[in-house]
Amino acid sequence: EATLDLAERRRIRSAIRELQRQELERDEEALASKRFRPERGSHRQDDKENWPRSRRLEEEQQTALAALSRQLEAITDVEELTKLLRAAGEYEERKLIRAAIRKLRAEEIEGEALSLCPRTAT
């Protein structure tokens, strides 16, 4: 504000913008380094020791979910699926059951739409 020369003002504003940009970049780098900081060594070692166990649990969960999926395909009652949903404890189980409920409801709506649609003879 002390100078009246427009060219000098532009240069000053440009320099201010550049400094602000550099400061933002430094802040982002600092945040990224904090966000992706490596875990402590002892905790990492625990993870390595437990890895086969967690892998086995994951495989067991996948087979259980596949069995549940086959079971859900046989169920054609939304009320029964809703009861299963309320009893389910795991997120993935609930996700599969909700998908089965949506599928049944879509089939019901489609069936109703076909029954309401007048058929034209050709």
JSON list of C-alpha atoms in Angstrom, two decimals:
[
{"chain": "A", "resi": 1, "resn": "GLU", "atom": "CA", "xyz": [0.00, 0.00, 0.00]},
{"chain": "A", "resi": 2, "resn": "ALA", "atom": "CA", "xyz": [3.02, 2.30, 0.37]},
{"chain": "A", "resi": 3, "resn": "THR", "atom": "CA", "xyz": [3.78, 2.40, -3.35]},
{"chain": "A", "resi": 4, "resn": "LEU", "atom": "CA", "xyz": [1.69, 3.96, -6.08]},
{"chain": "A", "resi": 5, "resn": "ASP", "atom": "CA", "xyz": [3.48, 2.22, -8.98]},
{"chain": "A", "resi": 6, "resn": "LEU", "atom": "CA", "xyz": [1.09, -0.45, -10.37]},
{"chain": "A", "resi": 7, "resn": "ALA", "atom": "CA", "xyz": [3.87, -2.62, -11.77]},
{"chain": "A", "resi": 8, "resn": "GLU", "atom": "CA", "xyz": [5.60, -2.72, -8.40]},
{"chain": "A", "resi": 9, "resn": "ARG", "atom": "CA", "xyz": [2.30, -3.58, -6.70]},
{"chain": "A", "resi": 10, "resn": "ARG", "atom": "CA", "xyz": [1.83, -6.50, -9.13]},
{"chain": "A", "resi": 11, "resn": "ARG", "atom": "CA", "xyz": [5.31, -7.80, -8.36]},
{"chain": "A", "resi": 12, "resn": "ILE", "atom": "CA", "xyz": [4.67, -7.52, -4.61]},
{"chain": "A", "resi": 13, "resn": "ARG", "atom": "CA", "xyz": [1.30, -9.32, -4.88]},
{"chain": "A", "resi": 14, "resn": "SER", "atom": "CA", "xyz": [2.91, -12.01, -7.04]},
{"chain": "A", "resi": 15, "resn": "ALA", "atom": "CA", "xyz": [5.67, -12.50, -4.47]},
{"chain": "A", "resi": 16, "resn": "ILE", "atom": "CA", "xyz": [3.09, -12.72, -1.67]},
{"chain": "A", "resi": 17, "resn": "ARG", "atom": "CA", "xyz": [1.10, -15.36, -3.61]},
{"chain": "A", "resi": 18, "resn": "GLU", "atom": "CA", "xyz": [4.29, -17.36, -4.23]},
{"chain": "A", "resi": 19, "resn": "LEU", "atom": "CA", "xyz": [5.19, -17.28, -0.53]},
{"chain": "A", "resi": 20, "resn": "GLN", "atom": "CA", "xyz": [1.65, -18.38, 0.39]},
{"chain": "A", "resi": 21, "resn": "ARG", "atom": "CA", "xyz": [1.86, -21.23, -2.16]},
{"chain": "A", "resi": 22, "resn": "GLN", "atom": "CA", "xyz": [5.20, -22.38, -0.74]},
{"chain": "A", "resi": 23, "resn": "GLU", "atom": "CA", "xyz": [3.82, -22.26, 2.79]},
{"chain": "A", "resi": 24, "resn": "LEU", "atom": "CA", "xyz": [0.82, -24.37, 1.74]},
{"chain": "A", "resi": 25, "resn": "GLU", "atom": "CA", "xyz": [3.13, -26.93, 0.12]},
{"chain": "A", "resi": 26, "resn": "ARG", "atom": "CA", "xyz": [5.22, -27.16, 3.30]},
{"chain": "A", "resi": 27, "resn": "ASP", "atom": "CA", "xyz": [2.07, -27.63, 5.38]},
{"chain": "A", "resi": 28, "resn": "GLU", "atom": "CA", "xyz": [0.81, -30.35, 3.05]},
{"chain": "A", "resi": 29, "resn": "GLU", "atom": "CA", "xyz": [4.18, -32.15, 3.14]},
{"chain": "A", "resi": 30, "resn": "ALA", "atom": "CA", "xyz": [4.23, -31.99, 6.93]},
{"chain": "A", "resi": 31, "resn": "LEU", "atom": "CA", "xyz": [0.69, -33.35, 7.10]},
{"chain": "A", "resi": 32, "resn": "ALA", "atom": "CA", "xyz": [1.50, -36.14, 4.66]},
{"chain": "A", "resi": 33, "resn": "SER", "atom": "CA", "xyz": [4.59, -37.14, 6.61]},
{"chain": "A", "resi": 34, "resn": "LYS", "atom": "CA", "xyz": [2.55, -37.31, 9.81]},
{"chain": "A", "resi": 35, "resn": "ARG", "atom": "CA", "xyz": [-0.27, -39.23, 8.14]},
{"chain": "A", "resi": 36, "resn": "PHE", "atom": "CA", "xyz": [1.99, -41.88, 6.65]},
{"chain": "A", "resi": 37, "resn": "ARG", "atom": "CA", "xyz": [4.49, -42.18, 9.47]},
{"chain": "A", "resi": 38, "resn": "PRO", "atom": "CA", "xyz": [5.68, -45.78, 9.84]},
{"chain": "A", "resi": 39, "resn": "GLU", "atom": "CA", "xyz": [4.42, -47.77, 12.81]},
{"chain": "A", "resi": 40, "resn": "ARG", "atom": "CA", "xyz": [6.62, -48.58, 15.78]},
{"chain": "A", "resi": 41, "resn": "GLY", "atom": "CA", "xyz": [8.94, -51.59, 15.44]},
{"chain": "A", "resi": 42, "resn": "SER", "atom": "CA", "xyz": [7.52, -53.81, 18.20]},
{"chain": "A", "resi": 43, "resn": "HIS", "atom": "CA", "xyz": [3.96, -53.43, 16.92]},
{"chain": "A", "resi": 44, "resn": "ARG", "atom": "CA", "xyz": [5.12, -54.36, 13.44]},
{"chain": "A", "resi": 45, "resn": "GLN", "atom": "CA", "xyz": [6.74, -57.50, 14.80]},
{"chain": "A", "resi": 46, "resn": "ASP", "atom": "CA", "xyz": [3.46, -58.50, 16.47]},
{"chain": "A", "resi": 47, "resn": "ASP", "atom": "CA", "xyz": [1.70, -58.09, 13.14]},
{"chain": "A", "resi": 48, "resn": "LYS", "atom": "CA", "xyz": [4.24, -60.33, 11.41]},
{"chain": "A", "resi": 49, "resn": "GLU", "atom": "CA", "xyz": [3.81, -63.02, 14.04]},
{"chain": "A", "resi": 50, "resn": "ASN", "atom": "CA", "xyz": [0.03, -62.91, 13.82]},
{"chain": "A", "resi": 51, "resn": "TRP", "atom": "CA", "xyz": [-0.13, -62.69, 10.03]},
{"chain": "A", "resi": 52, "resn": "PRO", "atom": "CA", "xyz": [-0.70, -66.43, 9.36]},
{"chain": "A", "resi": 53, "resn": "ARG", "atom": "CA", "xyz": [-3.44, -66.49, 11.98]},
{"chain": "A", "resi": 54, "resn": "SER", "atom": "CA", "xyz": [-5.20, -63.45, 10.55]},
{"chain": "A", "resi": 55, "resn": "ARG", "atom": "CA", "xyz": [-4.85, -64.88, 7.04]},
{"chain": "A", "resi": 56, "resn": "ARG", "atom": "CA", "xyz": [-6.49, -68.12, 8.19]},
{"chain": "A", "resi": 57, "resn": "LEU", "atom": "CA", "xyz": [-9.30, -66.20, 9.88]},
{"chain": "A", "resi": 58, "resn": "GLU", "atom": "CA", "xyz": [-9.87, -64.20, 6.71]},
{"chain": "A", "resi": 59, "resn": "GLU", "atom": "CA", "xyz": [-10.09, -67.39, 4.65]},
{"chain": "A", "resi": 60, "resn": "GLU", "atom": "CA", "xyz": [-12.55, -68.91, 7.14]},
{"chain": "A", "resi": 61, "resn": "GLN", "atom": "CA", "xyz": [-14.66, -65.78, 6.97]},
{"chain": "A", "resi": 62, "resn": "GLN", "atom": "CA", "xyz": [-14.68, -65.92, 3.16]},
{"chain": "A", "resi": 63, "resn": "THR", "atom": "CA", "xyz": [-15.89, -69.54, 3.17]},
{"chain": "A", "resi": 64, "resn": "ALA", "atom": "CA", "xyz": [-18.56, -68.68, 5.75]},
{"chain": "A", "resi": 65, "resn": "LEU", "atom": "CA", "xyz": [-19.73, -65.76, 3.62]},
{"chain": "A", "resi": 66, "resn": "ALA", "atom": "CA", "xyz": [-19.88, -67.98, 0.53]},
{"chain": "A", "resi": 67, "resn": "ALA", "atom": "CA", "xyz": [-22.02, -70.50, 2.45]},
{"chain": "A", "resi": 68, "resn": "LEU", "atom": "CA", "xyz": [-24.28, -67.69, 3.68]},
{"chain": "A", "resi": 69, "resn": "SER", "atom": "CA", "xyz": [-24.63, -66.39, 0.13]},
{"chain": "A", "resi": 70, "resn": "ARG", "atom": "CA", "xyz": [-25.80, -69.83, -1.07]},
{"chain": "A", "resi": 71, "resn": "GLN", "atom": "CA", "xyz": [-28.23, -70.01, 1.85]},
{"chain": "A", "resi": 72, "resn": "LEU", "atom": "CA", "xyz": [-29.63, -66.55, 1.05]},
{"chain": "A", "resi": 73, "resn": "GLU", "atom": "CA", "xyz": [-30.31, -67.52, -2.57]},
{"chain": "A", "resi": 74, "resn": "ALA", "atom": "CA", "xyz": [-32.68, -70.23, -1.35]},
{"chain": "A", "resi": 75, "resn": "ILE", "atom": "CA", "xyz": [-34.70, -67.83, 0.84]},
{"chain": "A", "resi": 76, "resn": "THR", "atom": "CA", "xyz": [-37.62, -66.11, -0.88]},
{"chain": "A", "resi": 77, "resn": "ASP", "atom": "CA", "xyz": [-39.23, -64.38, 2.11]},
{"chain": "A", "resi": 78, "resn": "VAL", "atom": "CA", "xyz": [-38.25, -60.82, 3.02]},
{"chain": "A", "resi": 79, "resn": "GLU", "atom": "CA", "xyz": [-39.39, -61.32, 6.63]},
{"chain": "A", "resi": 80, "resn": "GLU", "atom": "CA", "xyz": [-37.07, -64.29, 7.05]},
{"chain": "A", "resi": 81, "resn": "LEU", "atom": "CA", "xyz": [-34.19, -62.29, 5.60]},
{"chain": "A", "resi": 82, "resn": "THR", "atom": "CA", "xyz": [-35.00, -59.43, 7.95]},
{"chain": "A", "resi": 83, "resn": "LYS", "atom": "CA", "xyz": [-34.80, -61.78, 10.93]},
{"chain": "A", "resi": 84, "resn": "LEU", "atom": "CA", "xyz": [-31.42, -63.01, 9.71]},
{"chain": "A", "resi": 85, "resn": "LEU", "atom": "CA", "xyz": [-30.29, -59.40, 9.31]},
{"chain": "A", "resi": 86, "resn": "ARG", "atom": "CA", "xyz": [-31.19, -58.57, 12.90]},
{"chain": "A", "resi": 87, "resn": "ALA", "atom": "CA", "xyz": [-29.33, -61.65, 14.14]},
{"chain": "A", "resi": 88, "resn": "ALA", "atom": "CA", "xyz": [-26.22, -61.07, 12.03]},
{"chain": "A", "resi": 89, "resn": "GLY", "atom": "CA", "xyz": [-23.20, -59.77, 13.88]},
{"chain": "A", "resi": 90, "resn": "GLU", "atom": "CA", "xyz": [-20.62, -59.15, 11.17]},
{"chain": "A", "resi": 91, "resn": "TYR", "atom": "CA", "xyz": [-20.67, -56.25, 8.74]},
{"chain": "A", "resi": 92, "resn": "GLU", "atom": "CA", "xyz": [-20.08, -58.46, 5.70]},
{"chain": "A", "resi": 93, "resn": "GLU", "atom": "CA", "xyz": [-22.94, -60.77, 6.70]},
{"chain": "A", "resi": 94, "resn": "ARG", "atom": "CA", "xyz": [-25.32, -57.84, 7.05]},
{"chain": "A", "resi": 95, "resn": "LYS", "atom": "CA", "xyz": [-24.13, -56.50, 3.72]},
{"chain": "A", "resi": 96, "resn": "LEU", "atom": "CA", "xyz": [-24.95, -59.80, 1.97]},
{"chain": "A", "resi": 97, "resn": "ILE", "atom": "CA", "xyz": [-28.35, -60.06, 3.64]},
{"chain": "A", "resi": 98, "resn": "ARG", "atom": "CA", "xyz": [-29.27, -56.47, 2.73]},
{"chain": "A", "resi": 99, "resn": "ALA", "atom": "CA", "xyz": [-28.30, -57.19, -0.88]},
{"chain": "A", "resi": 100, "resn": "ALA", "atom": "CA", "xyz": [-30.55, -60.28, -0.87]},
{"chain": "A", "resi": 101, "resn": "ILE", "atom": "CA", "xyz": [-33.44, -58.22, 0.54]},
{"chain": "A", "resi": 102, "resn": "ARG", "atom": "CA", "xyz": [-32.96, -55.56, -2.14]},
{"chain": "A", "resi": 103, "resn": "LYS", "atom": "CA", "xyz": [-32.91, -58.25, -4.82]},
{"chain": "A", "resi": 104, "resn": "LEU", "atom": "CA", "xyz": [-36.14, -59.84, -3.56]},
{"chain": "A", "resi": 105, "resn": "ARG", "atom": "CA", "xyz": [-37.89, -56.48, -3.33]},
{"chain": "A", "resi": 106, "resn": "ALA", "atom": "CA", "xyz": [-36.78, -55.57, -6.84]},
{"chain": "A", "resi": 107, "resn": "GLU", "atom": "CA", "xyz": [-38.13, -58.89, -8.12]},
{"chain": "A", "resi": 108, "resn": "GLU", "atom": "CA", "xyz": [-41.44, -58.28, -6.32]},
{"chain": "A", "resi": 109, "resn": "ILE", "atom": "CA", "xyz": [-41.73, -54.79, -7.81]},
{"chain": "A", "resi": 110, "resn": "GLU", "atom": "CA", "xyz": [-40.88, -56.11, -11.25]},
{"chain": "A", "resi": 111, "resn": "GLY", "atom": "CA", "xyz": [-43.49, -58.86, -10.90]},
{"chain": "A", "resi": 112, "resn": "GLU", "atom": "CA", "xyz": [-46.14, -56.34, -9.82]},
{"chain": "A", "resi": 113, "resn": "ALA", "atom": "CA", "xyz": [-45.27, -54.05, -12.70]},
{"chain": "A", "resi": 114, "resn": "LEU", "atom": "CA", "xyz": [-45.62, -56.90, -15.19]},
{"chain": "A", "resi": 115, "resn": "SER", "atom": "CA", "xyz": [-48.97, -57.93, -13.73]},
{"chain": "A", "resi": 116, "resn": "LEU", "atom": "CA", "xyz": [-50.28, -54.35, -13.93]},
{"chain": "A", "resi": 117, "resn": "CYS", "atom": "CA", "xyz": [-49.02, -53.75, -17.43]},
{"chain": "A", "resi": 118, "resn": "PRO", "atom": "CA", "xyz": [-51.81, -54.41, -19.99]},
{"chain": "A", "resi": 119, "resn": "ARG", "atom": "CA", "xyz": [-50.85, -56.87, -22.64]},
{"chain": "A", "resi": 120, "resn": "THR", "atom": "CA", "xyz": [-51.57, -55.91, -26.20]},
{"chain": "A", "resi": 121, "resn": "ALA", "atom": "CA", "xyz": [-52.37, -58.51, -28.82]},
{"chain": "A", "resi": 122, "resn": "THR", "atom": "CA", "xyz": [-50.49, -58.24, -32.08]}
]
